[in-house]
Short mmCIF file of C-alpha atoms in Angstrom, two decimals:
data_model
loop_
_atom_site.label_atom_id
_atom_site.label_comp_id
_atom_site.label_asym_id
_atom_site.label_seq_id
_atom_site.Cartn_x
_atom_site.Cartn_y
_atom_site.Cartn_z
CA MET A 114 -4.92 -35.35 41.19
CA VAL A 115 -5.63 -34.24 44.78
CA GLU A 116 -6.53 -37.11 47.78
CA TRP A 117 -9.12 -36.52 50.08
CA THR A 118 -9.14 -37.88 53.22
CA ASP A 119 -12.95 -40.11 54.30
CA PHE A 120 -13.25 -37.12 56.63
CA GLU A 121 -11.91 -34.18 54.22
CA ARG A 122 -14.92 -35.53 52.01
CA ALA A 123 -17.25 -36.02 54.65
CA THR A 124 -16.78 -32.63 55.87
CA ILE A 125 -17.16 -30.39 52.47
CA VAL A 126 -20.27 -32.51 51.78
CA ASP A 127 -21.24 -31.44 55.48
CA ILE A 128 -21.06 -28.04 55.51
CA PHE A 129 -22.38 -27.50 52.15
CA SER A 130 -25.15 -29.17 52.49
CA LYS A 131 -26.17 -27.19 56.12
CA MET A 132 -25.11 -24.09 53.67
CA GLN A 133 -26.91 -20.79 54.04
CA TYR A 134 -26.59 -19.95 50.68
CA GLU A 135 -28.42 -15.67 51.07
CA VAL A 136 -26.49 -15.80 54.75
CA VAL A 137 -23.18 -16.96 53.65
CA GLY A 138 -23.36 -16.04 50.36
CA PRO A 139 -23.36 -11.89 50.90
CA ALA A 140 -21.51 -11.71 53.73
CA ALA A 141 -19.02 -12.94 52.00
CA LEU A 142 -18.78 -11.06 49.21
CA ALA A 143 -18.85 -7.84 51.14
CA ARG A 144 -16.66 -8.61 53.89
CA CYS A 145 -13.97 -9.72 50.84
CA LEU A 146 -14.97 -5.90 49.31
CA ILE A 147 -15.43 -4.22 52.49
CA VAL A 148 -11.38 -5.63 54.03
CA TYR A 149 -10.19 -5.29 50.83
CA PRO A 150 -10.73 -2.82 48.86
CA TRP A 151 -9.76 -2.42 45.55
CA THR A 152 -11.92 -6.02 45.18
CA GLN A 153 -14.39 -3.07 44.33
CA ARG A 154 -12.02 -3.12 40.89
CA TYR A 155 -14.81 -5.26 39.32
CA PHE A 156 -17.69 -4.12 40.49
CA GLY A 157 -17.79 -0.50 38.56
CA ASN A 158 -22.10 -1.13 37.71
CA PHE A 159 -22.96 -2.35 41.78
CA GLY A 160 -23.84 1.24 42.46
CA ASN A 161 -23.11 2.74 46.00
CA LEU A 162 -19.86 0.75 47.67
CA TYR A 163 -18.80 3.38 49.56
CA ASN A 164 -18.66 2.02 52.45
CA ALA A 165 -18.95 -0.46 54.66
CA ALA A 166 -23.35 -0.37 55.25
CA ALA A 167 -23.39 0.96 51.84
CA ILE A 168 -21.12 -2.26 50.44
CA SER A 169 -23.49 -4.67 53.26
CA GLY A 170 -26.99 -3.64 52.46
CA ASN A 171 -26.36 -3.50 48.27
CA PRO A 172 -28.19 -5.85 47.29
CA MET A 173 -26.28 -6.40 44.06
CA VAL A 174 -23.33 -6.78 45.77
CA ALA A 175 -26.05 -10.78 48.05
CA LYS A 176 -27.11 -11.26 44.08
CA HIS A 177 -23.73 -12.04 43.45
CA GLY A 178 -22.70 -13.41 46.43
CA THR A 179 -24.69 -15.99 46.56
CA THR A 180 -24.14 -16.43 42.73
CA ILE A 181 -20.18 -16.83 43.79
CA LEU A 182 -21.13 -19.68 46.84
CA HIS A 183 -23.30 -21.54 44.64
CA GLY A 184 -20.77 -21.70 41.62
CA LEU A 185 -19.04 -24.08 44.82
CA ASP A 186 -21.48 -26.38 44.85
CA ARG A 187 -20.36 -27.99 41.47
CA ALA A 188 -16.70 -28.37 43.01
CA VAL A 189 -18.40 -30.19 46.02
CA LYS A 190 -20.14 -32.85 43.28
CA ASN A 191 -16.69 -33.03 41.57
CA MET A 192 -14.13 -33.18 44.66
CA ASP A 193 -11.95 -36.25 42.01
CA ASP A 194 -11.52 -33.23 39.06
CA ILE A 195 -12.38 -30.09 39.69
CA LYS A 196 -9.37 -28.74 38.15
CA SER A 197 -11.82 -29.78 35.26
CA THR A 198 -15.02 -28.35 36.11
CA TYR A 199 -13.70 -25.36 36.54
CA ALA A 200 -11.89 -24.86 33.62
CA GLU A 201 -14.97 -22.35 31.58
CA LEU A 202 -15.21 -20.73 34.53
CA SER A 203 -11.06 -20.64 34.54
CA VAL A 204 -11.59 -18.72 30.99
CA LEU A 205 -14.08 -16.51 31.42
CA HIS A 206 -12.67 -14.83 34.95
CA SER A 207 -9.25 -14.82 32.46
CA GLU A 208 -10.52 -13.74 29.17
CA LYS A 209 -13.31 -11.98 30.07
CA LEU A 210 -13.23 -10.73 33.87
CA HIS A 211 -9.48 -10.24 34.29
CA VAL A 212 -9.62 -10.75 37.67
CA ASP A 213 -6.56 -11.37 39.14
CA PRO A 214 -5.83 -14.60 41.09
CA ASP A 215 -4.97 -13.30 43.81
CA ASN A 216 -8.49 -12.03 44.33
CA PHE A 217 -9.72 -15.64 44.55
CA LYS A 218 -7.19 -16.27 47.97
CA LEU A 219 -8.96 -13.16 49.37
CA LEU A 220 -12.34 -14.10 48.26
CA SER A 221 -12.15 -17.38 50.54
CA ASP A 222 -9.96 -16.40 53.34
CA CYS A 223 -13.39 -13.73 53.78
CA LEU A 224 -15.84 -17.19 53.06
CA THR A 225 -13.68 -18.88 56.16
CA ILE A 226 -14.21 -16.44 58.42
CA VAL A 227 -18.05 -16.80 57.75
CA VAL A 228 -18.16 -19.61 57.79
CA ALA A 229 -16.62 -20.16 60.89
CA ALA A 230 -18.97 -17.51 62.12
CA GLN A 231 -22.15 -19.88 61.14
CA LEU A 232 -20.36 -22.97 62.53
CA GLY A 233 -19.27 -21.39 65.44
CA LYS A 234 -17.08 -24.22 67.83
CA GLU A 235 -18.39 -26.90 65.07
CA PHE A 236 -15.54 -24.64 63.01
CA THR A 237 -12.36 -27.06 64.71
CA GLY A 238 -8.90 -27.15 62.85
CA LYS A 239 -9.31 -30.38 61.23
CA VAL A 240 -12.64 -28.88 59.53
CA GLN A 241 -10.85 -25.59 58.89
CA ALA A 242 -8.14 -28.29 57.79
CA ALA A 243 -10.17 -29.42 55.05
CA PHE A 244 -12.20 -26.62 54.35
CA GLN A 245 -9.76 -24.47 53.53
CA LYS A 246 -7.98 -27.33 51.47
CA PHE A 247 -10.55 -26.86 49.38
CA LEU A 248 -10.77 -24.01 48.42
CA ALA A 249 -7.45 -23.72 47.51
CA VAL A 250 -7.98 -26.23 45.67
CA VAL A 251 -10.94 -23.89 43.81
CA VAL A 252 -8.78 -21.55 43.94
CA SER A 253 -5.57 -23.34 42.46
CA SER A 254 -8.38 -24.28 39.27
CA LEU A 255 -10.02 -20.86 38.70
CA GLY A 256 -6.24 -19.63 38.20
CA ARG A 257 -5.44 -22.41 35.82
CA GLN A 258 -5.94 -21.07 32.18
CA TYR A 259 -5.02 -17.36 33.22
CA HIS A 260 -1.68 -16.87 30.85
CA MET B 172 0.98 -1.20 53.91
CA THR B 173 -1.05 1.84 55.38
CA THR B 174 -1.20 3.81 58.87
CA LEU B 175 -3.20 3.05 61.02
CA THR B 176 -5.86 5.54 61.34
CA ALA B 177 -7.35 7.45 64.42
CA LYS B 178 -10.64 5.51 63.41
CA ASP B 179 -8.71 2.19 63.38
CA LYS B 180 -7.02 2.15 66.05
CA ASP B 181 -10.23 3.01 68.03
CA ALA B 182 -12.22 -0.45 66.51
CA VAL B 183 -8.52 -2.35 68.04
CA ARG B 184 -8.52 -1.04 70.75
CA THR B 185 -12.39 -1.59 71.32
CA PHE B 186 -12.82 -4.63 70.19
CA TRP B 187 -9.67 -6.13 72.18
CA ALA B 188 -11.54 -4.74 75.50
CA LYS B 189 -14.03 -7.26 74.94
CA VAL B 190 -11.30 -10.87 74.47
CA SER B 191 -9.83 -8.72 77.77
CA GLY B 192 -9.49 -12.49 80.33
CA LYS B 193 -9.83 -14.36 76.69
CA GLU B 194 -6.80 -14.28 75.65
CA GLU B 195 -5.41 -17.88 76.39
CA ASP B 196 -8.17 -19.78 74.94
CA ILE B 197 -7.68 -18.41 72.05
CA GLY B 198 -4.23 -17.97 71.69
CA THR B 199 -3.70 -21.20 71.92
CA ASP B 200 -6.67 -22.01 69.50
CA ALA B 201 -5.07 -19.53 66.59
CA VAL B 202 -1.95 -21.93 67.10
CA ALA B 203 -3.35 -24.91 66.92
CA ARG B 204 -5.34 -24.38 64.06
CA MET B 205 -2.00 -22.98 62.30
CA LEU B 206 -0.63 -26.21 63.00
CA ALA B 207 -3.49 -27.88 61.18
CA VAL B 208 -4.50 -25.99 58.79
CA TYR B 209 -0.78 -24.83 57.47
CA PRO B 210 1.42 -27.64 58.61
CA GLN B 211 4.44 -26.50 57.08
CA THR B 212 4.27 -23.92 59.90
CA LYS B 213 5.57 -27.65 61.76
CA THR B 214 9.42 -26.79 60.87
CA TYR B 215 9.91 -23.84 63.24
CA PHE B 216 8.74 -25.99 66.07
CA SER B 217 11.38 -28.47 65.55
CA HIS B 218 12.16 -28.60 68.97
CA TRP B 219 8.62 -29.93 70.38
CA LYS B 220 8.24 -32.86 71.27
CA ASP B 221 5.15 -33.43 70.58
CA LEU B 222 3.76 -31.01 67.20
CA SER B 223 0.15 -31.51 67.35
CA PRO B 224 -2.09 -28.86 67.61
CA SER B 225 -3.42 -29.87 70.77
CA SER B 226 -0.04 -31.09 72.71
CA PRO B 227 1.50 -29.18 76.06
CA SER B 228 3.70 -27.02 73.35
CA ALA B 229 1.06 -25.58 71.77
CA ARG B 230 -0.53 -24.38 73.64
CA LYS B 231 1.94 -22.41 75.30
CA HIS B 232 3.33 -20.93 72.42
CA GLY B 233 -0.53 -19.70 71.69
CA ILE B 234 -0.56 -17.51 74.63
CA THR B 235 2.57 -16.26 74.27
CA VAL B 236 1.74 -15.02 71.44
CA MET B 237 -1.37 -13.74 72.31
CA LYS B 238 0.36 -11.64 74.94
CA GLY B 239 3.09 -11.00 72.50
CA VAL B 240 -1.17 -9.67 70.76
CA ALA B 241 -1.86 -7.48 73.41
CA ASP B 242 0.97 -5.92 73.79
CA ALA B 243 1.04 -4.21 70.45
CA VAL B 244 -1.80 -3.21 70.99
CA SER B 245 -1.37 -2.02 73.98
CA LYS B 246 1.88 0.26 71.96
CA ILE B 247 -0.46 0.66 68.85
CA ASP B 248 0.35 3.88 68.32
CA ASP B 249 4.66 3.33 67.40
CA LEU B 250 4.50 -0.54 67.73
CA LYS B 251 7.85 -0.22 65.29
CA GLY B 252 9.38 1.28 68.57
CA GLY B 253 7.04 -0.63 71.54
CA LEU B 254 7.90 -4.04 69.64
CA LEU B 255 11.91 -3.33 69.02
CA ALA B 256 12.79 -6.09 70.58
CA LEU B 257 10.31 -8.58 69.47
CA SER B 258 11.42 -7.46 66.26
CA GLU B 259 15.39 -8.55 66.16
CA LEU B 260 14.35 -11.20 68.32
CA HIS B 261 12.37 -12.27 64.95
CA ALA B 262 15.48 -11.11 62.66
CA PHE B 263 17.95 -13.22 64.81
CA THR B 264 16.78 -15.57 66.34
CA LEU B 265 14.18 -17.44 65.21
CA ARG B 266 14.46 -15.42 61.79
CA VAL B 267 10.58 -17.47 60.58
CA ASP B 268 9.90 -16.68 57.15
CA PRO B 269 7.76 -12.83 57.48
CA ALA B 270 4.41 -14.92 55.11
CA ASN B 271 3.84 -16.56 58.67
CA PHE B 272 2.65 -13.99 59.85
CA LYS B 273 -0.15 -13.27 57.89
CA ILE B 274 -1.19 -17.23 58.79
CA ILE B 275 -1.08 -16.90 62.82
CA SER B 276 -3.29 -13.55 61.99
CA HIS B 277 -5.94 -15.59 59.39
CA CYS B 278 -5.83 -17.75 62.28
CA LEU B 279 -6.17 -15.32 64.93
CA LEU B 280 -8.72 -13.74 62.62
CA VAL B 281 -10.78 -17.28 61.78
CA VAL B 282 -11.17 -17.31 66.01
CA LEU B 283 -12.66 -14.72 67.17
CA SER B 284 -14.91 -14.75 64.25
CA ILE B 285 -15.84 -17.96 66.19
CA LYS B 286 -15.87 -16.43 69.70
CA PHE B 287 -16.87 -12.34 68.70
CA PRO B 288 -19.72 -13.71 66.19
CA ASN B 289 -21.69 -11.02 66.51
CA ASP B 290 -19.02 -8.11 67.32
CA PHE B 291 -16.49 -9.27 64.68
CA THR B 292 -17.96 -7.10 61.88
CA PRO B 293 -16.50 -6.18 59.03
CA GLU B 294 -15.70 -2.78 59.88
CA VAL B 295 -14.56 -4.74 63.21
CA HIS B 296 -12.59 -6.64 60.54
CA VAL B 297 -11.02 -4.22 58.31
CA ALA B 298 -9.29 -2.90 61.15
CA LEU B 299 -8.06 -5.46 63.25
CA ASP B 300 -6.75 -7.09 59.41
CA LYS B 301 -4.92 -3.20 58.69
CA PHE B 302 -3.38 -3.99 62.84
CA LEU B 303 -2.03 -7.63 62.38
CA ALA B 304 -0.24 -6.00 59.11
CA ALA B 305 1.62 -3.06 60.98
CA LEU B 306 2.74 -5.96 63.03
CA ALA B 307 3.70 -8.62 61.59
CA LEU B 308 5.84 -5.05 59.37
CA ALA B 309 7.08 -3.89 63.05
CA LEU B 310 8.40 -7.44 63.85
CA ALA B 311 10.12 -7.88 60.18
CA GLU B 312 11.66 -4.00 61.05
CA LYS B 313 14.59 -5.50 61.55
CA TYR B 314 14.96 -8.49 59.25
CA ARG B 315 17.35 -7.13 57.29
#
C-alpha cells in the first residue's frame, strides 16, 4: 500500500480543489499530442491534429482533456486505494483502447508542466514531489491490468 | 532520436535569449527539484556534506549544469563535436546513468514552465524537449 504523508495528502487535495479543469485538462492533452506526436495514434477520429495550432484549437481534444483530468478525481478521493479504484479503467485502456502504458507517463509529465505554469512559485520542489508521486501511483494503477 | 530542424534550433535560440540573465536561478531550481522529486539522484552526490535541495553544493551544481546547457545552445549546430570534452567527462569520470538526463531535462522544463508561463508554449516545449534529448545523446556519446 502507498504511504502518504500529511503534507502529500494535503497538497494533492489542495491542488485539485483549485484546479481549473477546463483550462488544465485541454492544455495538458494538447501539449502531449504536440510534444509527443506519436500519441496521436489513439485519436484518429479527432479530426484535425495537423499542427500545434490545430491541436490546441481542437474541441474534441479539449473535451477529452477535461474528461481525463476529471478522471483523476476518484484517485484524489481514494488515495489509500488507487490501485483498485482504477482496476476497471486499466482493463479498459488495455483491452479496449490498446494504449501503450508508456503514454501514461508522457501525459503525466505534460500535466505536471501545465500545473506548474498555473501554480507558479507555489509549485515548489516539495509540492512537485507530492504531485509526481500521486501521478506515478495513478500511472502504475492504470498499467496494472495489462497482460 | 530525431535531428533538430532549422525551426527547432530557431525556437531554442529565440527562447534562450529570454532566459539570459536568469540562468543561475533556473539551474539551481532545476537541480533542487531533481533532488527533491527523484531522491535516487542523490546517489551521485554522496561526497556532498549537505544533500538538501537548498544546500550550497546543490546551488553550485545547478549553476554548473546550466552553464553546460547554455554552452550547448551556442553549439546547437554540432552538439556531438562541441560537447566532446563534456561527453568524455560523463563517460569516464562521472558515469551518470543516461536515464538521469531525462530526469534533469524534465525538471528544467518544469522550471521554465513556471518562469515563462506565456513564452513556454507547446511549440517551444517540443523544440526544447528535442534539444535536451539531443544534448543527452551527445553527452552519452562516449559511454560505450
